[in-house]
């Protein structure tokens, strides 16, 4: 797959660069460039990211960072079985528990929420940092919802992290998940309150909390540009009126311009 000229491979994280030092220099550069493309595309073009991850995997399947990137690319394209296999491989190579929550979420994606709940009770969870524990809580709440246990999902999300006024990287997603669960349970006024709190903490737009809040408030967004285009396409629109005026003035129409 083509690599843009502005991608050098130096953009990757220093820890990943260190992992790639086990490879010959030229090969390491090629792998690094493909990993950069995975990171660049994974949000806006998951299929493209997946393609680059497969190239990196073909070049360096014994590098944990490559297996992890391949896992996230597969996860982004909902290839959960493949993602789980890659995450397991990366974990075997590193011994890290960091991927445990996303592995559990893959079990959900495969229609096995009970397995995700089993993983939530495993010793690995106690080794997770705060961010990992919050991610695990989100996965457990999702698994409960998969099983139709809405009240249990709500209780799962009620945590010190949710109650805290401190804004952390996970705060917006945690508040959003709680609001969404409340709404699913028919607790609309509470849901609105928490969607509003999610908006306050979502500085980078990682959720659509503002849209959900507007929807609850009955606000409808109108695309003014689309309306203008529709007017131009209508026989009685502004474009048609302009042509009519030019014809009346004898301007804007040459021989052969009007056809049956």
CSV table of C-alpha atoms in Angstrom, one decimal:
chain,number,residue,atom,x,y,z
A,1,UNK,CA,0.0,0.0,0.0
A,2,UNK,CA,1.3,3.5,-0.8
A,3,UNK,CA,2.9,5.6,1.9
A,4,UNK,CA,2.5,9.4,1.6
A,5,UNK,CA,5.8,11.3,1.2
A,6,UNK,CA,5.3,13.2,4.5
A,7,UNK,CA,5.3,10.0,6.5
A,8,UNK,CA,8.9,9.2,7.7
A,9,UNK,CA,8.3,6.6,10.4
A,10,UNK,CA,9.8,8.9,13.0
A,11,UNK,CA,6.3,9.9,14.1
A,12,UNK,CA,5.8,6.7,16.1
A,13,UNK,CA,6.1,6.4,19.9
A,14,UNK,CA,9.6,6.1,21.3
A,15,UNK,CA,8.7,2.8,23.0
A,16,UNK,CA,7.5,1.3,19.7
A,17,UNK,CA,10.6,2.6,17.9
A,18,UNK,CA,12.7,0.8,20.5
A,19,UNK,CA,10.9,-2.4,19.8
A,20,UNK,CA,11.6,-2.1,16.1
A,21,UNK,CA,15.3,-1.9,16.8
A,22,UNK,CA,15.4,-5.6,16.8
A,23,UNK,CA,14.7,-5.5,13.0
A,24,UNK,CA,17.2,-4.6,10.2
A,25,UNK,CA,17.2,-0.8,9.7
A,26,UNK,CA,15.4,-0.7,6.4
A,27,UNK,CA,12.7,-3.2,7.5
A,28,UNK,CA,12.2,-1.2,10.7
A,29,UNK,CA,11.6,2.0,8.7
A,30,UNK,CA,9.0,0.3,6.5
A,31,UNK,CA,7.2,-1.2,9.5
A,32,UNK,CA,7.3,2.2,11.3
A,33,UNK,CA,5.7,3.9,8.3
A,34,UNK,CA,2.9,1.4,8.1
A,35,UNK,CA,2.3,1.8,11.8
A,36,UNK,CA,2.1,5.5,11.4
A,37,UNK,CA,-0.6,5.0,8.7
A,38,UNK,CA,-2.6,2.8,11.0
A,39,UNK,CA,-2.6,5.4,13.7
A,40,UNK,CA,-3.4,8.2,11.2
A,41,UNK,CA,-6.4,6.4,9.6
A,42,UNK,CA,-7.9,4.2,12.4
A,43,UNK,CA,-10.6,6.8,13.4
A,44,UNK,CA,-11.6,8.2,10.0
A,45,UNK,CA,-10.8,5.2,7.7
A,46,UNK,CA,-10.7,2.0,9.7
A,47,UNK,CA,-10.6,-0.2,6.6
A,48,UNK,CA,-7.6,1.7,5.3
A,49,UNK,CA,-5.9,1.4,8.7
A,50,UNK,CA,-6.6,-2.3,8.7
A,51,UNK,CA,-4.9,-2.7,5.3
A,52,UNK,CA,-1.7,-1.0,6.5
A,53,UNK,CA,-1.8,-3.1,9.7
A,54,UNK,CA,-1.8,-6.3,7.6
A,55,UNK,CA,1.3,-5.0,5.7
A,56,UNK,CA,3.1,-4.3,9.0
A,57,UNK,CA,2.0,-7.7,10.3
A,58,UNK,CA,3.4,-9.4,7.2
A,59,UNK,CA,6.7,-7.6,7.7
A,60,UNK,CA,7.2,-8.1,11.5
A,61,UNK,CA,4.7,-10.5,13.1
A,62,UNK,CA,7.1,-11.1,16.0
A,63,UNK,CA,7.0,-7.5,17.2
A,64,UNK,CA,4.4,-7.0,20.0
A,65,UNK,CA,3.6,-3.4,18.9
A,66,UNK,CA,2.8,-4.7,15.5
A,67,UNK,CA,0.4,-7.4,16.8
A,68,UNK,CA,-1.2,-4.8,19.0
A,69,UNK,CA,-1.7,-2.3,16.2
A,70,UNK,CA,-3.2,-5.1,14.0
A,71,UNK,CA,-5.5,-5.9,16.9
A,72,UNK,CA,-6.8,-2.4,17.2
A,73,UNK,CA,-7.2,-2.1,13.4
A,74,UNK,CA,-9.2,-5.3,13.4
A,75,UNK,CA,-11.2,-4.1,16.4
A,76,UNK,CA,-12.1,-0.9,14.6
A,77,UNK,CA,-13.5,-2.8,11.7
A,78,UNK,CA,-15.5,-5.1,14.0
A,79,UNK,CA,-13.3,-8.2,13.1
A,80,UNK,CA,-13.5,-9.2,16.8
A,81,UNK,CA,-12.2,-12.7,16.5
A,82,UNK,CA,-9.1,-11.5,14.6
A,83,UNK,CA,-8.7,-8.6,17.0
A,84,UNK,CA,-8.8,-11.0,20.0
A,85,UNK,CA,-6.2,-13.3,18.5
A,86,UNK,CA,-3.8,-10.4,17.9
A,87,UNK,CA,-4.4,-8.9,21.4
A,88,UNK,CA,-3.7,-12.3,22.9
A,89,UNK,CA,-0.5,-12.6,20.9
A,90,UNK,CA,0.7,-9.2,22.0
A,91,UNK,CA,-0.1,-10.0,25.6
A,92,UNK,CA,1.9,-13.2,25.4
A,93,UNK,CA,4.9,-11.3,24.1
A,94,UNK,CA,4.8,-8.5,26.7
A,95,UNK,CA,3.1,-10.1,29.7
A,96,UNK,CA,1.2,-6.8,30.1
A,97,UNK,CA,-2.5,-6.7,31.3
A,98,UNK,CA,-3.1,-3.4,29.5
A,99,UNK,CA,-5.1,-5.0,26.8
A,100,UNK,CA,-7.4,-6.9,29.1
A,101,UNK,CA,-10.4,-4.5,28.8
A,102,UNK,CA,-10.4,-4.4,25.1
A,103,UNK,CA,-10.0,-8.2,25.0
A,104,UNK,CA,-13.1,-8.5,27.1
A,105,UNK,CA,-14.9,-6.1,24.8
A,106,UNK,CA,-14.0,-8.4,21.9
A,107,UNK,CA,-15.8,-11.1,23.7
A,108,UNK,CA,-18.9,-8.9,23.8
A,109,UNK,CA,-18.5,-8.2,20.1
A,110,UNK,CA,-18.5,-12.0,19.5
A,111,UNK,CA,-21.8,-12.3,21.4
A,112,UNK,CA,-20.3,-13.6,24.6
A,113,UNK,CA,-21.1,-11.1,27.3
A,114,UNK,CA,-20.9,-13.8,30.0
A,115,UNK,CA,-17.2,-14.3,29.0
A,116,UNK,CA,-16.6,-10.6,29.4
A,117,UNK,CA,-18.1,-10.7,32.9
A,118,UNK,CA,-15.8,-13.6,33.7
A,119,UNK,CA,-12.8,-11.6,32.6
A,120,UNK,CA,-13.9,-8.7,34.8
A,121,UNK,CA,-13.5,-11.0,37.8
A,122,UNK,CA,-10.0,-12.2,36.9
A,123,UNK,CA,-6.9,-11.3,38.9
A,124,UNK,CA,-5.6,-9.3,35.9
A,125,UNK,CA,-8.1,-6.5,36.6
A,126,UNK,CA,-6.4,-5.7,39.9
A,127,UNK,CA,-3.2,-5.0,38.0
A,128,UNK,CA,-4.8,-2.4,35.7
A,129,UNK,CA,-4.1,1.3,36.2
A,130,UNK,CA,-6.9,3.7,36.9
A,131,UNK,CA,-7.7,4.2,33.2
A,132,UNK,CA,-7.7,0.5,32.6
A,133,UNK,CA,-10.1,-0.1,35.5
A,134,UNK,CA,-12.5,2.5,34.2
A,135,UNK,CA,-12.4,0.9,30.7
A,136,UNK,CA,-13.1,-2.5,32.4
A,137,UNK,CA,-16.1,-0.9,34.1
A,138,UNK,CA,-17.4,0.4,30.8
A,139,UNK,CA,-17.1,-3.1,29.3
A,140,UNK,CA,-18.9,-4.7,32.2
A,141,UNK,CA,-21.7,-2.2,31.9
A,142,UNK,CA,-22.0,-2.9,28.2
A,143,UNK,CA,-22.1,-6.6,28.9
A,144,UNK,CA,-24.9,-6.2,31.4
A,145,UNK,CA,-26.8,-4.2,28.8
A,146,UNK,CA,-26.2,-6.9,26.2
A,147,UNK,CA,-27.9,-9.3,28.6
A,148,UNK,CA,-30.8,-7.0,29.2
A,149,UNK,CA,-29.7,-6.1,32.7
A,150,UNK,CA,-30.2,-2.3,32.5
A,151,UNK,CA,-30.3,-1.7,36.3
A,152,UNK,CA,-27.2,-3.7,36.8
A,153,UNK,CA,-25.4,-1.6,34.1
A,154,UNK,CA,-26.4,1.6,35.8
A,155,UNK,CA,-25.2,0.4,39.1
A,156,UNK,CA,-21.9,-0.8,37.5
A,157,UNK,CA,-21.2,2.7,36.3
A,158,UNK,CA,-21.9,4.4,39.6
A,159,UNK,CA,-18.4,4.8,40.8
A,160,UNK,CA,-16.1,7.4,42.5
A,161,UNK,CA,-14.8,8.2,39.0
A,162,UNK,CA,-18.3,9.1,37.8
A,163,UNK,CA,-19.0,11.2,40.9
A,164,UNK,CA,-15.7,13.1,40.7
A,165,UNK,CA,-15.6,16.7,39.4
A,166,UNK,CA,-12.1,16.1,38.1
A,167,UNK,CA,-12.0,15.8,34.4
A,168,UNK,CA,-9.8,12.9,33.2
A,169,UNK,CA,-9.3,11.3,29.7
A,170,UNK,CA,-12.1,8.8,30.5
A,171,UNK,CA,-14.6,11.2,32.1
A,172,UNK,CA,-16.6,12.1,29.0
A,173,UNK,CA,-17.1,8.5,27.9
A,174,UNK,CA,-18.0,7.4,31.4
A,175,UNK,CA,-20.6,10.1,31.8
A,176,UNK,CA,-21.9,9.4,28.4
A,177,UNK,CA,-22.3,5.7,29.0
A,178,UNK,CA,-24.1,6.4,32.3
A,179,UNK,CA,-26.5,8.9,30.5
A,180,UNK,CA,-27.2,6.4,27.8
A,181,UNK,CA,-28.0,3.7,30.2
A,182,UNK,CA,-30.3,6.0,32.2
A,183,UNK,CA,-32.1,6.9,28.9
A,184,UNK,CA,-32.5,3.2,28.0
A,185,UNK,CA,-34.0,2.7,31.4
A,186,UNK,CA,-36.6,5.5,30.8
A,187,UNK,CA,-35.0,7.9,33.2
A,188,UNK,CA,-35.0,10.8,30.8
A,189,UNK,CA,-34.5,13.7,33.1
A,190,UNK,CA,-31.5,12.1,34.8
A,191,UNK,CA,-30.1,11.1,31.4
A,192,UNK,CA,-30.3,14.7,30.2
A,193,UNK,CA,-28.4,15.9,33.3
A,194,UNK,CA,-25.6,13.4,32.6
A,195,UNK,CA,-25.4,14.1,28.8
A,196,UNK,CA,-24.9,17.7,29.8
A,197,UNK,CA,-22.1,16.7,32.1
A,198,UNK,CA,-20.6,14.6,29.4
A,199,UNK,CA,-20.7,17.7,27.1
A,200,UNK,CA,-18.9,19.7,29.7
A,201,UNK,CA,-16.0,17.2,29.9
A,202,UNK,CA,-15.8,16.3,26.2
A,203,UNK,CA,-13.3,18.8,25.0
A,204,UNK,CA,-12.1,16.9,22.0
A,205,UNK,CA,-15.5,15.7,20.8
A,206,UNK,CA,-14.9,12.0,21.5
A,207,UNK,CA,-18.7,11.4,22.0
A,208,UNK,CA,-21.8,12.7,20.3
A,209,UNK,CA,-23.1,13.9,23.7
A,210,UNK,CA,-24.0,17.4,22.4
A,211,UNK,CA,-26.2,15.8,19.7
A,212,UNK,CA,-27.9,13.5,22.2
A,213,UNK,CA,-28.6,16.4,24.5
A,214,UNK,CA,-30.0,18.5,21.7
A,215,UNK,CA,-32.2,15.6,20.7
A,216,UNK,CA,-33.6,15.4,24.2
A,217,UNK,CA,-34.3,19.1,24.2
A,218,UNK,CA,-36.1,18.8,20.9
A,219,UNK,CA,-33.6,20.8,18.9
A,220,UNK,CA,-33.5,20.1,15.2
A,221,UNK,CA,-30.5,21.1,13.0
A,222,UNK,CA,-31.2,22.4,9.5
A,223,UNK,CA,-28.5,22.3,6.8
A,224,UNK,CA,-28.8,25.7,5.3
A,225,UNK,CA,-26.5,24.8,2.4
A,226,UNK,CA,-28.7,21.8,1.5
A,227,UNK,CA,-31.7,24.1,1.5
A,228,UNK,CA,-29.9,26.5,-0.8
A,229,UNK,CA,-29.1,23.7,-3.2
A,230,UNK,CA,-32.6,22.4,-3.2
A,231,UNK,CA,-33.9,25.9,-4.0
A,232,UNK,CA,-31.5,26.1,-6.9
A,233,UNK,CA,-32.7,22.8,-8.2
A,234,UNK,CA,-36.4,23.7,-8.1
A,235,UNK,CA,-38.0,25.1,-11.3
A,236,UNK,CA,-39.1,28.1,-9.4
A,237,UNK,CA,-35.8,28.5,-7.5
A,238,UNK,CA,-33.3,31.4,-7.6
A,239,UNK,CA,-31.3,29.8,-10.4
A,240,UNK,CA,-34.3,29.4,-12.6
A,241,UNK,CA,-35.4,33.0,-11.9
A,242,UNK,CA,-31.9,34.3,-12.8
A,243,UNK,CA,-32.0,32.4,-16.2
A,244,UNK,CA,-35.5,33.8,-16.9
A,245,UNK,CA,-34.4,37.3,-16.2
A,246,UNK,CA,-31.4,36.9,-18.6
A,247,UNK,CA,-33.6,35.5,-21.3
A,248,UNK,CA,-36.0,38.4,-20.9
A,249,UNK,CA,-33.1,40.8,-21.2
A,250,UNK,CA,-31.7,38.9,-24.2
A,251,UNK,CA,-28.5,38.0,-22.3
A,252,UNK,CA,-26.9,34.8,-21.3
A,253,UNK,CA,-28.4,32.7,-24.1
A,254,UNK,CA,-26.6,31.9,-27.3
A,255,UNK,CA,-27.8,30.0,-30.4
A,256,UNK,CA,-27.8,26.3,-29.6
A,257,UNK,CA,-28.1,26.8,-25.9
A,258,UNK,CA,-31.7,25.9,-25.8
A,259,UNK,CA,-32.5,22.4,-26.8
A,260,UNK,CA,-35.6,20.3,-26.9
